[in-house]
PDB file of C-alpha atoms in Angstrom:
ATOM      1  CA  MET F  10      27.665  53.100 248.991  1.00 66.00           C
ATOM      2  CA  PRO F  11      30.212  55.876 249.670  1.00 83.00           C
ATOM      3  CA  PHE F  12      30.711  56.889 253.279  1.00 90.00           C
ATOM      4  CA  SER F  13      29.558  60.459 252.628  1.00 91.00           C
ATOM      5  CA  VAL F  14      26.030  59.178 251.965  1.00 92.00           C
ATOM      6  CA  SER F  15      26.007  57.144 255.184  1.00 92.00           C
ATOM      7  CA  TRP F  16      27.454  60.080 257.111  1.00 94.00           C
ATOM      8  CA  HIS F  17      24.741  62.500 256.106  1.00 93.00           C
ATOM      9  CA  THR F  18      22.083  59.863 256.794  1.00 93.00           C
ATOM     10  CA  LEU F  19      23.542  59.500 260.281  1.00 94.00           C
ATOM     11  CA  LEU F  20      23.523  63.250 260.864  1.00 94.00           C
ATOM     12  CA  GLU F  21      19.890  63.423 259.780  1.00 93.00           C
ATOM     13  CA  ARG F  22      18.891  60.643 262.188  1.00 92.00           C
ATOM     14  CA  LEU F  23      20.821  62.251 265.036  1.00 93.00           C
ATOM     15  CA  ASP F  24      19.108  65.550 264.333  1.00 91.00           C
ATOM     16  CA  GLU F  25      15.716  63.799 264.662  1.00 91.00           C
ATOM     17  CA  LEU F  26      16.498  62.460 268.145  1.00 90.00           C
ATOM     18  CA  PRO F  27      14.690  64.035 271.103  1.00 89.00           C
ATOM     19  CA  ALA F  28      16.762  66.537 273.084  1.00 85.00           C
ATOM     20  CA  ASP F  29      16.823  64.211 276.083  1.00 86.00           C
ATOM     21  CA  ALA F  30      17.754  61.059 274.113  1.00 90.00           C
ATOM     22  CA  THR F  31      20.405  58.992 275.904  1.00 92.00           C
ATOM     23  CA  LEU F  32      22.816  56.615 274.174  1.00 93.00           C
ATOM     24  CA  ILE F  33      24.592  53.754 275.921  1.00 91.00           C
ATOM     25  CA  THR F  34      28.093  52.754 274.824  1.00 91.00           C
ATOM     26  CA  PRO F  35      28.716  49.038 274.233  1.00 87.00           C
ATOM     27  CA  LEU F  36      30.957  47.128 276.638  1.00 80.00           C
ATOM     28  CA  SER F  37      31.395  49.965 279.183  1.00 83.00           C
ATOM     29  CA  HIS F  38      27.688  50.968 279.184  1.00 86.00           C
ATOM     30  CA  SER F  39      28.449  54.627 279.751  1.00 88.00           C
ATOM     31  CA  ARG F  40      25.503  56.968 279.179  1.00 90.00           C
ATOM     32  CA  LEU F  41      25.822  59.992 276.925  1.00 92.00           C
ATOM     33  CA  HIS F  42      23.692  62.363 274.893  1.00 92.00           C
ATOM     34  CA  ILE F  43      24.210  64.446 271.765  1.00 94.00           C
ATOM     35  CA  ILE F  44      24.748  68.166 272.461  1.00 94.00           C
ATOM     36  CA  ASP F  45      25.775  69.370 268.984  1.00 94.00           C
ATOM     37  CA  ILE F  46      25.762  68.079 265.405  1.00 94.00           C
ATOM     38  CA  GLN F  47      28.199  69.639 262.960  1.00 92.00           C
ATOM     39  CA  GLU F  48      29.266  68.867 259.389  1.00 92.00           C
ATOM     40  CA  HIS F  49      32.543  67.225 260.392  1.00 94.00           C
ATOM     41  CA  ARG F  50      31.895  66.080 263.955  1.00 94.00           C
ATOM     42  CA  VAL F  51      29.334  65.179 266.576  1.00 95.00           C
ATOM     43  CA  ILE F  52      29.776  66.441 270.140  1.00 95.00           C
ATOM     44  CA  VAL F  53      28.566  64.247 272.990  1.00 95.00           C
ATOM     45  CA  GLN F  54      28.421  64.702 276.739  1.00 93.00           C
ATOM     46  CA  PHE F  55      28.750  61.887 279.270  1.00 91.00           C
ATOM     47  CA  ASP F  56      26.014  61.846 281.880  1.00 88.00           C
ATOM     48  CA  GLU F  57      28.174  60.678 284.801  1.00 84.00           C
ATOM     49  CA  SER F  58      31.159  62.999 284.401  1.00 86.00           C
ATOM     50  CA  ASN F  59      29.628  65.829 282.303  1.00 87.00           C
ATOM     51  CA  GLU F  60      32.693  65.485 280.076  1.00 90.00           C
ATOM     52  CA  LYS F  61      32.166  66.841 276.543  1.00 92.00           C
ATOM     53  CA  ARG F  62      33.905  65.043 273.687  1.00 93.00           C
ATOM     54  CA  PRO F  63      33.988  65.663 269.917  1.00 94.00           C
ATOM     55  CA  LEU F  64      33.576  62.590 267.702  1.00 95.00           C
ATOM     56  CA  GLN F  65      35.312  63.279 264.413  1.00 94.00           C
ATOM     57  CA  ARG F  66      33.926  62.371 260.990  1.00 94.00           C
ATOM     58  CA  ASP F  67      37.150  60.689 259.846  1.00 94.00           C
ATOM     59  CA  GLN F  68      37.031  58.360 262.855  1.00 94.00           C
ATOM     60  CA  PHE F  69      33.495  57.342 261.928  1.00 94.00           C
ATOM     61  CA  GLU F  70      34.719  56.698 258.403  1.00 93.00           C
ATOM     62  CA  THR F  71      37.503  54.453 259.678  1.00 93.00           C
ATOM     63  CA  LEU F  72      35.016  52.453 261.734  1.00 94.00           C
ATOM     64  CA  TYR F  73      32.674  52.327 258.715  1.00 94.00           C
ATOM     65  CA  HIS F  74      35.323  50.727 256.501  1.00 92.00           C
ATOM     66  CA  GLN F  75      36.393  48.287 259.250  1.00 92.00           C
ATOM     67  CA  ILE F  76      32.791  47.115 259.590  1.00 92.00           C
ATOM     68  CA  GLN F  77      32.464  46.611 255.827  1.00 89.00           C
ATOM     69  CA  THR F  78      35.657  44.571 255.555  1.00 88.00           C
ATOM     70  CA  ALA F  79      35.062  42.465 258.693  1.00 86.00           C
ATOM     71  CA  HIS F  80      33.426  39.061 258.440  1.00 82.00           C
ATOM     72  CA  ASP F  81      30.229  38.790 260.513  1.00 82.00           C
ATOM     73  CA  GLY F  82      30.723  42.240 261.980  1.00 88.00           C
ATOM     74  CA  PHE F  83      33.532  44.258 263.517  1.00 92.00           C
ATOM     75  CA  ASP F  84      34.767  42.969 266.894  1.00 90.00           C
ATOM     76  CA  LEU F  85      34.125  45.687 269.497  1.00 89.00           C
ATOM     77  CA  ASP F  86      37.095  44.454 271.521  1.00 87.00           C
ATOM     78  CA  ARG F  87      39.325  45.859 268.757  1.00 88.00           C
ATOM     79  CA  LEU F  88      38.187  49.402 269.471  1.00 88.00           C
ATOM     80  CA  PRO F  89      40.826  51.739 270.920  1.00 86.00           C
ATOM     81  CA  PRO F  90      40.356  52.843 274.526  1.00 78.00           C
ATOM     82  CA  ASP F  91      37.582  55.443 274.987  1.00 85.00           C
ATOM     83  CA  ALA F  92      36.205  54.751 271.473  1.00 91.00           C
ATOM     84  CA  GLY F  93      32.917  53.325 272.736  1.00 91.00           C
ATOM     85  CA  PRO F  94      30.883  56.434 271.781  1.00 94.00           C
ATOM     86  CA  TYR F  95      31.573  55.898 268.066  1.00 95.00           C
ATOM     87  CA  PRO F  96      29.664  52.607 267.625  1.00 94.00           C
ATOM     88  CA  ALA F  97      26.965  53.872 270.012  1.00 94.00           C
ATOM     89  CA  VAL F  98      26.328  56.916 267.836  1.00 95.00           C
ATOM     90  CA  LEU F  99      26.726  54.959 264.577  1.00 95.00           C
ATOM     91  CA  SER F 100      24.010  52.542 265.729  1.00 92.00           C
ATOM     92  CA  VAL F 101      21.481  55.361 265.208  1.00 93.00           C
ATOM     93  CA  HIS F 102      22.062  54.861 261.479  1.00 92.00           C
ATOM     94  CA  PRO F 103      19.327  52.562 260.086  1.00 89.00           C
ATOM     95  CA  ARG F 104      21.864  50.136 258.564  1.00 90.00           C
ATOM     96  CA  PHE F 105      24.143  49.548 261.538  1.00 92.00           C
ATOM     97  CA  ALA F 106      23.415  47.541 264.667  1.00 89.00           C
ATOM     98  CA  ILE F 107      25.320  46.399 267.734  1.00 90.00           C
ATOM     99  CA  ASP F 108      25.102  42.792 268.966  1.00 87.00           C
ATOM    100  CA  GLU F 109      26.448  42.897 272.510  1.00 82.00           C
ATOM    101  CA  ASP F 110      26.087  39.149 273.002  1.00 80.00           C
ATOM    102  CA  ALA F 111      28.386  38.554 270.014  1.00 83.00           C
ATOM    103  CA  GLY F 112      30.454  41.626 270.827  1.00 85.00           C
ATOM    104  CA  VAL F 113      30.224  43.098 267.307  1.00 90.00           C
ATOM    105  CA  ILE F 114      28.792  45.990 265.294  1.00 92.00           C
ATOM    106  CA  ALA F 115      27.635  45.058 261.817  1.00 91.00           C
ATOM    107  CA  GLU F 116      25.928  46.458 258.730  1.00 88.00           C
ATOM    108  CA  THR F 117      22.589  44.850 257.923  1.00 83.00           C
ATOM    109  CA  ASP F 118      19.725  45.148 255.497  1.00 78.00           C
ATOM    110  CA  GLY F 119      17.122  44.122 258.072  1.00 67.00           C
ATOM    111  CA  PRO F 120      15.574  45.962 261.012  1.00 64.00           C
ATOM    112  CA  THR F 121      18.132  47.310 263.473  1.00 67.00           C
ATOM    113  CA  THR F 122      18.175  48.393 267.086  1.00 69.00           C
ATOM    114  CA  THR F 123      20.048  51.384 268.466  1.00 73.00           C
ATOM    115  CA  GLN F 124      21.953  52.008 271.666  1.00 78.00           C
ATOM    116  CA  LEU F 125      19.264  54.437 272.776  1.00 82.00           C
ATOM    117  CA  ALA F 126      18.258  53.974 276.399  1.00 73.00           C
ATOM    118  CA  ASP F 127      14.682  52.702 276.707  1.00 58.00           C
ATOM    119  CA  THR F 128      13.518  55.340 279.165  1.00 46.00           C
ATOM    120  CA  ALA F 129       9.943  54.070 278.913  1.00 41.00           C
ATOM    121  CA  HIS F 130      10.981  50.909 280.747  1.00 41.00           C
ATOM    122  CA  GLU F 131      13.486  52.416 283.122  1.00 46.00           C
ATOM    123  CA  PRO F 132      12.419  52.834 286.747  1.00 43.00           C
ATOM    124  CA  ASP F 133      11.564  56.366 287.820  1.00 46.00           C
ATOM    125  CA  THR F 134      14.013  57.289 290.556  1.00 46.00           C
ATOM    126  CA  ASP F 135      11.524  59.761 291.969  1.00 45.00           C
ATOM    127  CA  ASP F 136       8.917  57.060 292.654  1.00 49.00           C
ATOM    128  CA  ASP F 137       8.595  55.400 296.022  1.00 53.00           C
ATOM    129  CA  ARG F 138      11.032  52.548 296.467  1.00 61.00           C
ATOM    130  CA  THR F 139       9.490  49.102 296.475  1.00 70.00           C
ATOM    131  CA  GLU F 140      10.696  45.947 298.161  1.00 71.00           C
ATOM    132  CA  PRO F 141      12.179  43.399 295.755  1.00 78.00           C
ATOM    133  CA  GLU F 142      10.358  40.110 296.175  1.00 77.00           C
ATOM    134  CA  GLY F 143      12.269  36.934 296.969  1.00 76.00           C
ATOM    135  CA  LEU F 144      15.552  38.689 297.768  1.00 83.00           C
ATOM    136  CA  ASP F 145      16.778  37.531 301.158  1.00 85.00           C
ATOM    137  CA  VAL F 146      19.668  39.995 301.303  1.00 87.00           C
ATOM    138  CA  TYR F 147      17.189  42.914 301.260  1.00 87.00           C
ATOM    139  CA  SER F 148      15.285  41.670 304.302  1.00 87.00           C
ATOM    140  CA  ASP F 149      18.370  40.772 306.308  1.00 87.00           C
ATOM    141  CA  ALA F 150      20.097  44.038 305.365  1.00 89.00           C
ATOM    142  CA  LEU F 151      17.036  45.992 306.534  1.00 87.00           C
ATOM    143  CA  LEU F 152      17.123  44.213 309.903  1.00 88.00           C
ATOM    144  CA  LEU F 153      20.843  44.833 310.185  1.00 90.00           C
ATOM    145  CA  ILE F 154      20.429  48.546 309.445  1.00 90.00           C
ATOM    146  CA  ASP F 155      17.761  48.758 312.126  1.00 87.00           C
ATOM    147  CA  ALA F 156      20.050  47.071 314.648  1.00 89.00           C
ATOM    148  CA  LEU F 157      22.945  49.379 313.762  1.00 91.00           C
ATOM    149  CA  GLU F 158      20.728  52.414 314.222  1.00 88.00           C
ATOM    150  CA  ARG F 159      19.419  51.279 317.617  1.00 88.00           C
ATOM    151  CA  HIS F 160      22.794  50.455 319.192  1.00 91.00           C
ATOM    152  CA  ASP F 161      26.070  52.303 319.529  1.00 91.00           C
ATOM    153  CA  VAL F 162      28.336  49.871 317.689  1.00 90.00           C
ATOM    154  CA  THR F 163      31.356  52.160 317.963  1.00 90.00           C
ATOM    155  CA  ASP F 164      32.049  50.594 321.375  1.00 91.00           C
ATOM    156  CA  LEU F 165      31.261  46.882 321.100  1.00 92.00           C
ATOM    157  CA  PRO F 166      32.541  45.877 324.580  1.00 93.00           C
ATOM    158  CA  ASP F 167      29.791  48.024 326.142  1.00 92.00           C
ATOM    159  CA  LEU F 168      27.004  46.144 324.366  1.00 92.00           C
ATOM    160  CA  GLU F 169      25.042  43.364 326.005  1.00 93.00           C
ATOM    161  CA  THR F 170      25.769  39.792 324.977  1.00 92.00           C
ATOM    162  CA  ALA F 171      22.320  39.321 323.441  1.00 90.00           C
ATOM    163  CA  THR F 172      22.824  42.421 321.293  1.00 92.00           C
ATOM    164  CA  LEU F 173      26.190  41.134 320.079  1.00 93.00           C
ATOM    165  CA  VAL F 174      24.601  37.780 319.252  1.00 91.00           C
ATOM    166  CA  ASN F 175      21.911  39.538 317.204  1.00 90.00           C
ATOM    167  CA  LEU F 176      24.493  41.614 315.360  1.00 93.00           C
ATOM    168  CA  TYR F 177      26.666  38.595 314.608  1.00 91.00           C
ATOM    169  CA  THR F 178      23.695  36.576 313.373  1.00 91.00           C
ATOM    170  CA  LEU F 179      22.492  39.325 311.073  1.00 91.00           C
ATOM    171  CA  LEU F 180      25.988  40.038 309.766  1.00 93.00           C
ATOM    172  CA  SER F 181      26.440  36.355 309.017  1.00 92.00           C
ATOM    173  CA  ASP F 182      23.076  36.169 307.216  1.00 91.00           C
ATOM    174  CA  VAL F 183      23.760  39.308 305.158  1.00 92.00           C
ATOM    175  CA  GLN F 184      27.211  37.999 304.218  1.00 91.00           C
ATOM    176  CA  ARG F 185      25.770  34.680 303.038  1.00 91.00           C
ATOM    177  CA  ASP F 186      22.819  36.258 301.182  1.00 91.00           C
ATOM    178  CA  ALA F 187      24.989  38.941 299.611  1.00 91.00           C
ATOM    179  CA  ASN F 188      27.547  36.414 298.400  1.00 89.00           C
ATOM    180  CA  ASP F 189      24.845  34.259 296.799  1.00 90.00           C
ATOM    181  CA  PHE F 190      23.291  37.299 295.113  1.00 90.00           C
ATOM    182  CA  ARG F 191      26.732  38.600 294.106  1.00 87.00           C
ATOM    183  CA  GLN F 192      27.369  35.319 292.272  1.00 88.00           C
ATOM    184  CA  GLU F 193      24.038  35.598 290.447  1.00 89.00           C
ATOM    185  CA  VAL F 194      24.941  39.141 289.358  1.00 88.00           C
ATOM    186  CA  ALA F 195      28.412  37.966 288.291  1.00 87.00           C
ATOM    187  CA  ASP F 196      26.924  35.199 286.125  1.00 86.00           C
ATOM    188  CA  VAL F 197      24.854  37.765 284.187  1.00 85.00           C
ATOM    189  CA  LEU F 198      27.744  40.237 283.964  1.00 82.00           C
ATOM    190  CA  LEU F 199      30.058  37.588 282.575  1.00 81.00           C
ATOM    191  CA  SER F 200      28.067  37.442 279.353  1.00 79.00           C
ATOM    192  CA  ARG F 201      28.415  41.215 278.917  1.00 77.00           C
ATOM    193  CA  LEU F 202      32.098  41.663 279.638  1.00 77.00           C
ATOM    194  CA  HIS F 203      34.744  41.127 276.995  1.00 72.00           C
ATOM    195  CA  HIS F 204      38.336  40.153 277.774  1.00 68.00           C
ATOM    196  CA  ASP F 205      40.106  42.532 280.171  1.00 65.00           C
ATOM    197  CA  ARG F 206      38.249  45.727 279.260  1.00 70.00           C
ATOM    198  CA  PRO F 207      37.005  47.348 282.524  1.00 73.00           C
ATOM    199  CA  VAL F 208      33.372  48.377 282.702  1.00 75.00           C
ATOM    200  CA  ALA F 209      32.597  51.291 285.017  1.00 72.00           C
ATOM    201  CA  GLY F 210      29.514  51.982 287.097  1.00 71.00           C
ATOM    202  CA  GLN F 211      28.717  54.756 289.541  1.00 65.00           C
ATOM    203  CA  TYR F 212      30.362  53.056 292.530  1.00 67.00           C
ATOM    204  CA  GLY F 213      33.242  51.227 290.899  1.00 71.00           C
ATOM    205  CA  SER F 214      34.279  49.100 287.953  1.00 76.00           C
ATOM    206  CA  VAL F 215      34.615  45.424 287.100  1.00 80.00           C
ATOM    207  CA  GLN F 216      36.433  43.465 284.446  1.00 79.00           C
ATOM    208  CA  ARG F 217      36.461  39.952 283.072  1.00 79.00           C
ATOM    209  CA  THR F 218      39.371  37.833 284.166  1.00 78.00           C
ATOM    210  CA  SER F 219      40.309  34.155 284.108  1.00 76.00           C
ATOM    211  CA  ARG F 220      41.543  31.681 286.676  1.00 73.00           C
ATOM    212  CA  ARG F 221      43.699  28.688 285.784  1.00 73.00           C
ATOM    213  CA  ASN F 222      43.064  25.531 287.789  1.00 71.00           C
ATOM    214  CA  ARG F 223      45.176  22.409 287.586  1.00 77.00           C
ATOM    215  CA  SER F 224      44.563  18.835 288.688  1.00 78.00           C
ATOM    216  CA  LEU F 225      46.958  15.955 288.211  1.00 75.00           C
ATOM    217  CA  LYS F 226      46.060  13.099 285.911  1.00 85.00           C
ATOM    218  CA  ASP F 227      46.145   9.480 287.087  1.00 87.00           C
ATOM    219  CA  ASP F 228      49.098   8.873 289.424  1.00 83.00           C
ATOM    220  CA  GLU F 229      50.573   6.006 287.426  1.00 87.00           C
ATOM    221  CA  ASP F 230      50.306   7.930 284.153  1.00 86.00           C
ATOM    222  CA  VAL F 231      52.112  10.936 285.656  1.00 82.00           C
ATOM    223  CA  LEU F 232      54.813   8.804 287.293  1.00 83.00           C
ATOM    224  CA  SER F 233      55.384   6.806 284.118  1.00 87.00           C
ATOM    225  CA  MET F 234      55.798   9.933 282.005  1.00 86.00           C
ATOM    226  CA  LEU F 235      58.201  11.488 284.528  1.00 83.00           C
ATOM    227  CA  GLU F 236      60.253   8.278 284.769  1.00 85.00           C
ATOM    228  CA  ALA F 237      60.493   8.207 280.976  1.00 88.00           C
ATOM    229  CA  GLU F 238      62.128  11.658 281.257  1.00 86.00           C
ATOM    230  CA  GLY F 239      64.619  10.461 283.879  1.00 88.00           C
ATOM    231  CA  ILE F 240      62.774  11.774 286.961  1.00 84.00           C
ATOM    232  CA  ASP F 241      62.768   9.254 289.819  1.00 86.00           C
ATOM    233  CA  ARG F 242      59.307   8.765 291.281  1.00 82.00           C
ATOM    234  CA  GLU F 243      60.530   9.311 294.859  1.00 82.00           C
ATOM    235  CA  ARG F 244      61.262  12.946 293.951  1.00 83.00           C
ATOM    236  CA  VAL F 245      57.593  13.689 293.349  1.00 79.00           C
ATOM    237  CA  MET F 246      55.945  11.410 295.866  1.00 81.00           C
ATOM    238  CA  SER F 247      54.271  13.161 298.812  1.00 81.00           C
ATOM    239  CA  VAL F 248      52.462  12.200 301.985  1.00 78.00           C
ATOM    240  CA  ASP F 249      48.710  11.752 301.471  1.00 81.00           C
ATOM    241  CA  ARG F 250      46.680  12.956 304.499  1.00 83.00           C
ATOM    242  CA  GLN F 251      43.853  10.512 303.831  1.00 84.00           C
ATOM    243  CA  LYS F 252      46.249   7.560 303.722  1.00 82.00           C
ATOM    244  CA  VAL F 253      47.978   8.812 306.878  1.00 82.00           C
ATOM    245  CA  ASP F 254      44.627   8.963 308.727  1.00 85.00           C
ATOM    246  CA  GLU F 255      43.821   5.438 307.593  1.00 85.00           C
ATOM    247  CA  ALA F 256      47.222   4.257 308.846  1.00 83.00           C
ATOM    248  CA  LEU F 257      46.701   5.880 312.250  1.00 83.00           C
ATOM    249  CA  GLU F 258      43.614   3.722 312.779  1.00 88.00           C
ATOM    250  CA  VAL F 259      45.670   0.495 312.577  1.00 87.00           C
ATOM    251  CA  THR F 260      48.809   1.638 314.443  1.00 86.00           C
ATOM    252  CA  THR F 261      49.661   2.739 317.950  1.00 87.00           C
ATOM    253  CA  LEU F 262      50.654   6.213 316.745  1.00 85.00           C
ATOM    254  CA  THR F 263      48.634   9.190 317.932  1.00 87.00           C
ATOM    255  CA  GLU F 264      47.465  12.130 315.898  1.00 87.00           C
ATOM    256  CA  SER F 265      50.048  14.427 317.532  1.00 86.00           C
ATOM    257  CA  ASP F 266      52.860  12.070 316.481  1.00 86.00           C
ATOM    258  CA  VAL F 267      52.387  12.899 312.801  1.00 82.00           C
ATOM    259  CA  TYR F 268      50.518  16.232 312.845  1.00 84.00           C
ATOM    260  CA  GLU F 269      51.458  19.712 314.033  1.00 86.00           C
ATOM    261  CA  ILE F 270      48.242  20.715 315.824  1.00 85.00           C
ATOM    262  CA  ASN F 271      47.260  24.299 316.547  1.00 84.00           C
ATOM    263  CA  GLU F 272      43.879  24.962 318.142  1.00 80.00           C
ATOM    264  CA  SER F 273      41.972  28.243 317.938  1.00 71.00           C
ATOM    265  CA  GLU F 274      38.556  29.278 319.137  1.00 68.00           C
ATOM    266  CA  TYR F 275      35.948  31.124 317.097  1.00 62.00           C
ATOM    267  CA  VAL F 276      32.269  32.027 317.132  1.00 62.00           C
ATOM    268  CA  ARG F 277      29.923  30.034 314.912  1.00 64.00           C
ATOM    269  CA  LYS F 278      26.260  30.748 314.247  1.00 60.00           C
ATOM    270  CA  ALA F 279      24.267  27.856 315.693  1.00 67.00           C
ATOM    271  CA  GLU F 280      20.709  28.670 314.618  1.00 72.00           C
ATOM    272  CA  VAL F 281      18.472  31.463 313.403  1.00 71.00           C
ATOM    273  CA  ASP F 282      15.024  32.324 314.751  1.00 74.00           C
ATOM    274  CA  ASP F 283      13.262  33.067 311.471  1.00 74.00           C
ATOM    275  CA  ASP F 284       9.934  33.786 313.194  1.00 75.00           C
ATOM    276  CA  VAL F 285      11.403  36.598 315.289  1.00 74.00           C
ATOM    277  CA  LYS F 286      13.234  37.993 312.258  1.00 69.00           C
ATOM    278  CA  GLU F 287      10.052  37.966 310.173  1.00 74.00           C
ATOM    279  CA  SER F 288       8.053  39.655 312.937  1.00 76.00           C
ATOM    280  CA  ARG F 289      10.656  42.386 313.384  1.00 71.00           C
ATOM    281  CA  LEU F 290      10.969  42.813 309.631  1.00 71.00           C
ATOM    282  CA  GLN F 291       7.229  43.266 309.215  1.00 75.00           C
ATOM    283  CA  GLY F 292       7.252  45.895 311.925  1.00 73.00           C
ATOM    284  CA  LEU F 293       9.995  47.782 310.080  1.00 71.00           C
ATOM    285  CA  LYS F 294       8.045  47.606 306.832  1.00 70.00           C
ATOM    286  CA  ASP F 295       4.907  48.911 308.524  1.00 70.00           C
ATOM    287  CA  ARG F 296       6.877  51.738 310.104  1.00 70.00           C
ATOM    288  CA  LEU F 297       8.417  52.710 306.775  1.00 66.00           C
ATOM    289  CA  ALA F 298       5.051  52.585 305.051  1.00 67.00           C
ATOM    290  CA  ALA F 299       3.583  54.895 307.699  1.00 66.00           C
ATOM    291  CA  SER F 300       6.301  57.514 307.312  1.00 62.00           C
ATOM    292  CA  GLU F 301       4.982  60.999 306.685  1.00 53.00           C
ATOM    293  CA  GLU F 302       5.425  62.400 303.208  1.00 54.00           C
ATOM    294  CA  THR F 303       7.643  65.217 304.432  1.00 56.00           C
ATOM    295  CA  GLU F 304      10.009  62.740 306.049  1.00 62.00           C
ATOM    296  CA  ALA F 305      10.172  60.730 302.859  1.00 59.00           C
ATOM    297  CA  GLU F 306      10.963  63.873 300.870  1.00 65.00           C
ATOM    298  CA  GLU F 307      13.719  64.850 303.287  1.00 66.00           C
ATOM    299  CA  LEU F 308      15.171  61.347 303.050  1.00 62.00           C
ATOM    300  CA  GLN F 309      15.043  61.497 299.253  1.00 63.00           C
ATOM    301  CA  GLN F 310      16.879  64.841 299.292  1.00 67.00           C
ATOM    302  CA  GLU F 311      19.542  63.431 301.602  1.00 65.00           C
ATOM    303  CA  ILE F 312      19.996  60.416 299.317  1.00 62.00           C
ATOM    304  CA  GLU F 313      20.296  62.608 296.242  1.00 65.00           C
ATOM    305  CA  ALA F 314      22.859  64.823 297.979  1.00 66.00           C
ATOM    306  CA  LEU F 315      24.839  61.743 299.030  1.00 62.00           C
ATOM    307  CA  GLU F 316      24.746  60.329 295.516  1.00 59.00           C
ATOM    308  CA  GLU F 317      26.010  63.660 294.133  1.00 66.00           C
ATOM    309  CA  ARG F 318      28.920  63.628 296.593  1.00 61.00           C
ATOM    310  CA  ILE F 319      29.759  60.019 295.701  1.00 54.00           C
ATOM    311  CA  ASP F 320      29.579  60.864 292.001  1.00 58.00           C
ATOM    312  CA  ASP F 321      31.979  63.794 292.521  1.00 58.00           C
ATOM    313  CA  LEU F 322      34.433  61.540 294.321  1.00 51.00           C
ATOM    314  CA  THR F 323      34.249  58.642 291.863  1.00 47.00           C
ATOM    315  CA  SER F 324      33.898  60.424 288.496  1.00 47.00           C
ATOM    316  CA  PHE F 325      36.909  60.473 286.228  1.00 43.00           C
ATOM    317  CA  ARG F 326      37.522  62.860 283.349  1.00 43.00           C
ATOM    318  CA  ALA F 327      39.275  61.060 280.502  1.00 40.00           C
ATOM    319  CA  GLY F 328      40.002  64.291 278.574  1.00 41.00           C
ATOM    320  CA  THR F 329      39.588  68.009 278.605  1.00 41.00           C
ATOM    321  CA  GLU F 330      36.212  69.561 278.060  1.00 44.00           C
ATOM    322  CA  VAL F 331      35.445  70.747 274.569  1.00 44.00           C
ATOM    323  CA  GLN F 332      35.013  74.416 273.926  1.00 47.00           C
ATOM    324  CA  TYR F 333      32.612  75.096 271.044  1.00 46.00           C
TER     325      TYR F 333
END
């Protein structure tokens, strides 16, 4: 099938999309929508930055031929930088689909899915916020916020010892809970990131990276191989702390004879009173639930204004706006 036929089919499908239809680019998951459909290009606008960008017909044709010649789909990692909108828009065509798990876009004869955002299942940001169940970091963070609001933490030496203990305990709990939850989020993200291509969100970006860990093989095997290459074993032998500790137990030497010892003092959380935390937390939930509607609306307006300021500070325009 010549590309011209597929191109006009794509334009027809794009023209049938609702005015508020949102597409999501693969890999970077940027959100965009179609603002104009022309014979030789499609103009999109990114939701986060409001940047307008023309997507040229010849670039779609290049991607089309790469998909047809690729085995088991075209690898999305081979896309040039900032080319994510092309496969997102092409996925509206009934014969092209993106498989993010495999990291490819392919032509198929069967049913396909598009990169259209499923707004029917997305949470309504105007609805009242609900507490996520079973998420410890939410509860501890709420208690910490309450403590920070009730005390002037800009001058810690002026605070009572009990207040400092409460702050330290809550900070420790939030740190632990947040790190556990962060790892869970990272595990899911790992399956969606490809190589070193950064993926941006509203508050920052992440990318997949690798860490190389080494551990020596059996001592005798290593020493034998090195000796076969003319390396004397004494050159690579080192003192083993475990063996030194075992030797100290059967000699008259003291620990300070063989160790450089530096002592430092620190604060360690000894225990947590979960009953008191739960009681305080329930009181906070009740107080939030009893908030007047006007207060909730004012808070929502403040949040929206803050998010707009953050978006202005963190947005990045990758190119000039299109004049059409």
